[in-house]
Tab-separated table of C-alpha atoms in Angstrom:
chain	number	residue	atom	x	y	z
A	149	ASP	CA	-5.578	-35.472	78.776
A	150	ALA	CA	-5.713	-33.791	75.365
A	151	GLY	CA	-2.134	-32.601	75.387
A	152	VAL	CA	-0.899	-29.277	74.043
A	153	ILE	CA	-3.011	-28.198	71.083
A	154	GLN	CA	-1.688	-25.927	68.361
A	155	SER	CA	-3.460	-24.408	65.403
A	156	PRO	CA	-3.192	-24.248	62.523
A	157	ARG	CA	-1.003	-27.249	61.709
A	158	HIS	CA	0.086	-25.678	58.452
A	159	GLU	CA	0.080	-22.068	57.285
A	160	VAL	CA	1.139	-20.738	53.916
A	161	THR	CA	0.977	-17.018	53.352
A	162	GLU	CA	2.599	-14.271	51.380
A	163	MET	CA	5.324	-12.013	52.610
A	164	GLY	CA	4.003	-8.972	54.440
A	165	GLN	CA	0.889	-10.666	55.782
A	166	GLU	CA	0.107	-11.001	59.468
A	167	VAL	CA	0.385	-14.511	60.870
A	168	THR	CA	-1.176	-15.674	64.136
A	169	LEU	CA	-0.295	-19.004	65.705
A	170	ARG	CA	-2.382	-20.378	68.541
A	171	CYS	CA	-1.731	-22.659	71.478
A	172	LYS	CA	-3.817	-24.271	74.185
A	173	PRO	CA	-1.621	-25.653	76.999
A	174	ILE	CA	-2.373	-28.628	79.182
A	175	SER	CA	-4.817	-27.690	81.903
A	176	GLY	CA	-3.088	-26.941	85.198
A	177	HIS	CA	0.301	-26.237	83.704
A	178	ASP	CA	1.818	-22.979	84.941
A	179	TYR	CA	4.410	-22.502	82.213
A	180	LEU	CA	4.013	-22.015	78.491
A	181	PHE	CA	6.873	-21.905	75.976
A	182	TRP	CA	7.127	-20.913	72.308
A	183	TYR	CA	9.917	-22.460	70.223
A	184	ARG	CA	11.009	-22.168	66.616
A	185	GLN	CA	12.712	-25.015	64.765
A	186	THR	CA	14.722	-24.638	61.565
A	187	MET	CA	17.355	-26.758	59.875
A	188	MET	CA	19.966	-24.040	60.226
A	189	ARG	CA	19.395	-22.982	63.830
A	190	GLY	CA	17.803	-26.032	65.385
A	191	LEU	CA	15.336	-25.563	68.253
A	192	GLU	CA	15.231	-22.016	69.644
A	193	LEU	CA	13.270	-20.787	72.656
A	194	LEU	CA	11.457	-17.583	71.697
A	195	ILE	CA	9.564	-16.682	74.866
A	196	TYR	CA	8.011	-18.270	77.923
A	197	PHE	CA	5.238	-17.389	80.334
A	198	ASN	CA	4.576	-18.198	83.976
A	199	ASN	CA	0.972	-17.838	85.132
A	200	ASN	CA	0.200	-15.850	81.958
A	201	VAL	CA	3.041	-13.365	82.545
A	202	PRO	CA	5.968	-13.212	80.097
A	203	ILE	CA	9.146	-14.106	81.959
A	204	ASP	CA	11.841	-14.198	79.296
A	205	ASP	CA	11.415	-12.908	75.748
A	206	SER	CA	15.114	-12.655	74.948
A	207	GLY	CA	14.726	-15.192	72.159
A	208	MET	CA	12.158	-13.187	70.207
A	209	PRO	CA	14.037	-12.334	67.007
A	210	GLU	CA	12.744	-8.801	66.450
A	211	ASP	CA	9.844	-6.440	66.946
A	212	ARG	CA	7.844	-8.129	64.223
A	213	PHE	CA	7.238	-10.965	66.680
A	214	SER	CA	4.876	-10.658	69.628
A	215	ALA	CA	3.297	-13.159	72.008
A	216	LYS	CA	0.405	-12.916	74.404
A	217	MET	CA	-1.252	-15.112	76.969
A	218	PRO	CA	-4.600	-13.527	77.881
A	219	ASN	CA	-5.604	-16.452	80.117
A	220	ALA	CA	-4.316	-19.782	81.397
A	221	SER	CA	-5.738	-21.758	78.504
A	222	PHE	CA	-4.683	-19.737	75.457
A	223	SER	CA	-1.634	-18.105	73.937
A	224	THR	CA	-0.839	-16.530	70.580
A	225	LEU	CA	2.355	-15.850	68.687
A	226	LYS	CA	1.985	-13.146	66.061
A	227	ILE	CA	4.295	-12.141	63.247
A	228	GLN	CA	3.579	-8.832	61.533
A	229	PRO	CA	4.739	-8.296	58.865
A	230	SER	CA	5.914	-11.779	57.941
A	231	GLU	CA	9.070	-12.426	55.907
A	232	PRO	CA	10.318	-15.542	54.061
A	233	ARG	CA	13.037	-16.055	56.689
A	234	ASP	CA	10.295	-16.616	59.277
A	235	SER	CA	9.469	-19.917	57.589
A	236	ALA	CA	9.923	-22.621	60.224
A	237	VAL	CA	8.052	-25.019	62.481
A	238	TYR	CA	6.776	-23.265	65.588
A	239	PHE	CA	6.167	-25.344	68.707
A	240	CYS	CA	4.279	-24.568	71.853
A	241	ALA	CA	5.052	-26.471	75.052
A	242	SER	CA	3.726	-26.370	78.607
A	243	SER	CA	4.896	-27.695	81.947
A	244	PRO	CA	3.877	-27.747	85.605
A	245	GLY	CA	5.524	-25.383	88.033
A	246	TYR	CA	8.374	-27.645	89.121
A	247	SER	CA	11.741	-27.738	87.378
A	248	ASN	CA	11.955	-31.529	87.639
A	249	GLN	CA	8.901	-31.913	85.418
A	250	PRO	CA	9.301	-32.229	81.653
A	251	GLN	CA	7.834	-29.921	79.067
A	252	HIS	CA	5.014	-31.303	76.940
A	253	PHE	CA	5.079	-30.257	73.292
A	254	GLY	CA	2.340	-29.698	70.755
A	255	ASP	CA	2.622	-31.037	67.218
A	256	GLY	CA	3.717	-27.674	65.879
A	257	THR	CA	2.662	-25.247	63.166
A	258	ARG	CA	4.574	-25.485	59.895
A	259	LEU	CA	4.772	-21.926	58.576
A	260	SER	CA	5.759	-21.086	55.016
A	261	ILE	CA	6.121	-17.458	53.963
A	262	LEU	CA	6.245	-17.038	50.192
B	59	ALA	CA	25.018	-20.963	81.825
B	60	GLN	CA	24.445	-24.487	80.641
B	61	SER	CA	25.171	-25.876	77.215
B	62	VAL	CA	24.564	-29.210	75.524
B	63	THR	CA	26.605	-30.854	72.781
B	64	GLN	CA	25.315	-33.785	70.811
B	65	LEU	CA	28.402	-35.193	69.240
B	66	ASP	CA	26.806	-36.784	66.191
B	67	SER	CA	24.410	-34.980	63.884
B	68	GLN	CA	23.475	-38.223	62.104
B	69	VAL	CA	23.729	-41.869	63.100
B	70	PRO	CA	22.890	-44.623	60.579
B	71	VAL	CA	22.346	-48.067	62.061
B	72	PHE	CA	21.113	-51.402	60.772
B	73	GLU	CA	17.913	-52.824	62.206
B	74	GLU	CA	18.390	-54.930	65.350
B	75	ALA	CA	21.844	-53.454	65.945
B	76	PRO	CA	22.666	-51.565	69.164
B	77	VAL	CA	22.935	-47.791	69.139
B	78	GLU	CA	24.412	-45.080	71.330
B	79	LEU	CA	23.616	-41.396	70.896
B	80	ARG	CA	26.110	-39.196	72.672
B	81	CYS	CA	25.348	-36.121	74.759
B	82	ASN	CA	27.724	-33.962	76.771
B	83	TYR	CA	26.729	-30.977	78.844
B	84	SER	CA	28.465	-28.175	80.653
B	85	SER	CA	27.187	-26.568	83.811
B	86	SER	CA	28.662	-25.072	86.955
B	87	VAL	CA	25.762	-26.415	89.038
B	88	SER	CA	23.871	-29.664	89.295
B	89	VAL	CA	21.417	-30.343	86.514
B	90	TYR	CA	18.390	-32.277	85.441
B	91	LEU	CA	18.842	-34.093	82.125
B	92	PHE	CA	16.288	-35.130	79.526
B	93	TRP	CA	16.136	-37.007	76.246
B	94	TYR	CA	13.331	-36.201	73.815
B	95	VAL	CA	12.401	-37.906	70.532
B	96	GLN	CA	10.831	-36.198	67.543
B	97	TYR	CA	9.148	-38.359	64.914
B	98	PRO	CA	8.524	-36.830	61.474
B	99	ASN	CA	5.910	-34.070	61.493
B	100	GLN	CA	5.393	-34.344	65.234
B	101	GLY	CA	6.405	-32.471	68.354
B	102	LEU	CA	8.979	-33.622	70.871
B	103	GLN	CA	8.093	-36.471	73.231
B	104	LEU	CA	9.887	-37.258	76.457
B	105	LEU	CA	11.926	-40.481	76.319
B	106	LEU	CA	13.458	-40.340	79.784
B	107	LYS	CA	14.831	-38.017	82.428
B	108	TYR	CA	17.518	-38.008	85.080
B	109	LEU	CA	16.799	-36.037	88.247
B	110	SER	CA	18.861	-37.757	90.941
B	111	GLY	CA	19.648	-41.185	92.351
B	112	SER	CA	20.538	-44.125	90.141
B	113	THR	CA	22.707	-43.058	87.243
B	114	LEU	CA	21.072	-45.564	84.876
B	115	VAL	CA	17.694	-44.333	83.746
B	116	LYS	CA	15.212	-46.390	81.762
B	117	GLY	CA	12.726	-44.804	79.427
B	118	ILE	CA	10.047	-45.689	76.933
B	119	ASN	CA	10.505	-47.853	73.832
B	120	GLY	CA	13.444	-49.773	75.338
B	121	PHE	CA	15.785	-46.787	75.599
B	122	GLU	CA	18.036	-46.118	78.556
B	123	ALA	CA	20.618	-43.488	79.422
B	124	GLU	CA	23.488	-43.289	81.851
B	125	PHE	CA	24.422	-40.154	83.737
B	126	ASN	CA	28.172	-39.756	84.224
B	127	LYS	CA	28.968	-36.759	86.380
B	128	SER	CA	32.748	-36.953	86.025
B	129	GLN	CA	32.488	-36.986	82.235
B	130	THR	CA	29.466	-34.653	82.168
B	131	SER	CA	27.735	-37.032	79.805
B	132	PHE	CA	24.258	-38.481	79.398
B	133	HIS	CA	24.456	-40.941	76.527
B	134	LEU	CA	21.343	-42.652	75.205
B	135	ARG	CA	21.416	-46.349	74.324
B	136	LYS	CA	19.223	-49.075	72.931
B	137	PRO	CA	20.419	-52.683	72.595
B	138	SER	CA	18.415	-53.460	69.464
B	139	VAL	CA	16.777	-50.827	67.268
B	140	HIS	CA	13.712	-51.084	65.042
B	141	ILE	CA	12.710	-49.258	61.894
B	142	SER	CA	10.184	-47.362	64.001
B	143	ASP	CA	13.034	-45.767	65.999
B	144	THR	CA	13.918	-43.613	62.989
B	145	ALA	CA	13.577	-40.085	64.370
B	146	GLU	CA	15.506	-37.105	65.668
B	147	TYR	CA	16.698	-37.255	69.257
B	148	PHE	CA	17.366	-34.248	71.463
B	149	CYS	CA	19.294	-34.054	74.713
B	150	ALA	CA	18.340	-31.216	77.069
B	151	VAL	CA	19.464	-29.817	80.422
B	152	ARG	CA	17.883	-27.682	83.100
B	153	THR	CA	19.060	-26.547	86.530
B	154	PRO	CA	17.070	-27.542	89.627
B	155	ALA	CA	16.945	-23.941	90.816
B	156	GLN	CA	13.511	-22.682	91.741
B	157	GLY	CA	11.855	-21.004	88.810
B	158	ALA	CA	14.476	-22.280	86.393
B	159	GLN	CA	12.145	-23.614	83.764
B	160	LYS	CA	14.204	-23.053	80.630
B	161	LEU	CA	15.457	-26.154	78.873
B	162	VAL	CA	18.715	-25.923	76.946
B	163	PHE	CA	18.614	-28.292	73.971
B	164	GLY	CA	21.364	-29.876	71.949
B	165	GLN	CA	21.320	-29.621	68.164
B	166	GLY	CA	19.767	-33.058	67.778
B	167	THR	CA	20.913	-36.399	66.361
B	168	ARG	CA	19.085	-37.891	63.410
B	169	LEU	CA	18.867	-41.660	63.849
B	170	THR	CA	18.276	-43.588	60.639
B	171	ILE	CA	17.538	-47.301	60.798
B	172	ASN	CA	18.347	-49.297	57.696
B	173	PRO	CA	16.738	-52.695	57.049
């Protein structure tokens, strides 16, 4: 099993640019989660999907952030326009459809907005 | 709603010494409990989980945790740590309710092993 795959691993871009983060979940997992990790705020859940449908986006910080899951094997998190305060490590995780099963995390995308 | 408190933000320990990382949770319903480890520049990996049954749960890398319902705690322990255990450790809680997939994480405890 390849695990959750995120790309890119690192992204450095200038303020105002559009940023797109990508995630491929583990095959067969029904749930996909996007998290953001910073020193100040720790690990925050941004949004999660069930069977490609967004279930809870209450953690999305503002309208500049959007997430999509066009099919069971791919999701994107987009920031447009980006700001320096968006700098963080963004994680994608997936899990099967049972609440007693753990979430499996990708290695994250380290995003720096200059 | 559930919440998780990790009582120590940093724990320095000498190599081969025992360690305990403390986790308390609050919830009005029964919960599932998890410990994750995050090594530098990596994602979170599951160490162990408590679902039901025996309150002492054994995980990978020699770690174990004990669920204490009366104290609403789920402390993580290892009898003898190695340099390779240097990492950040996260406690997390979830309810068993159907469709309840959100994990609530603590703020993390940074474990530093000194030689």
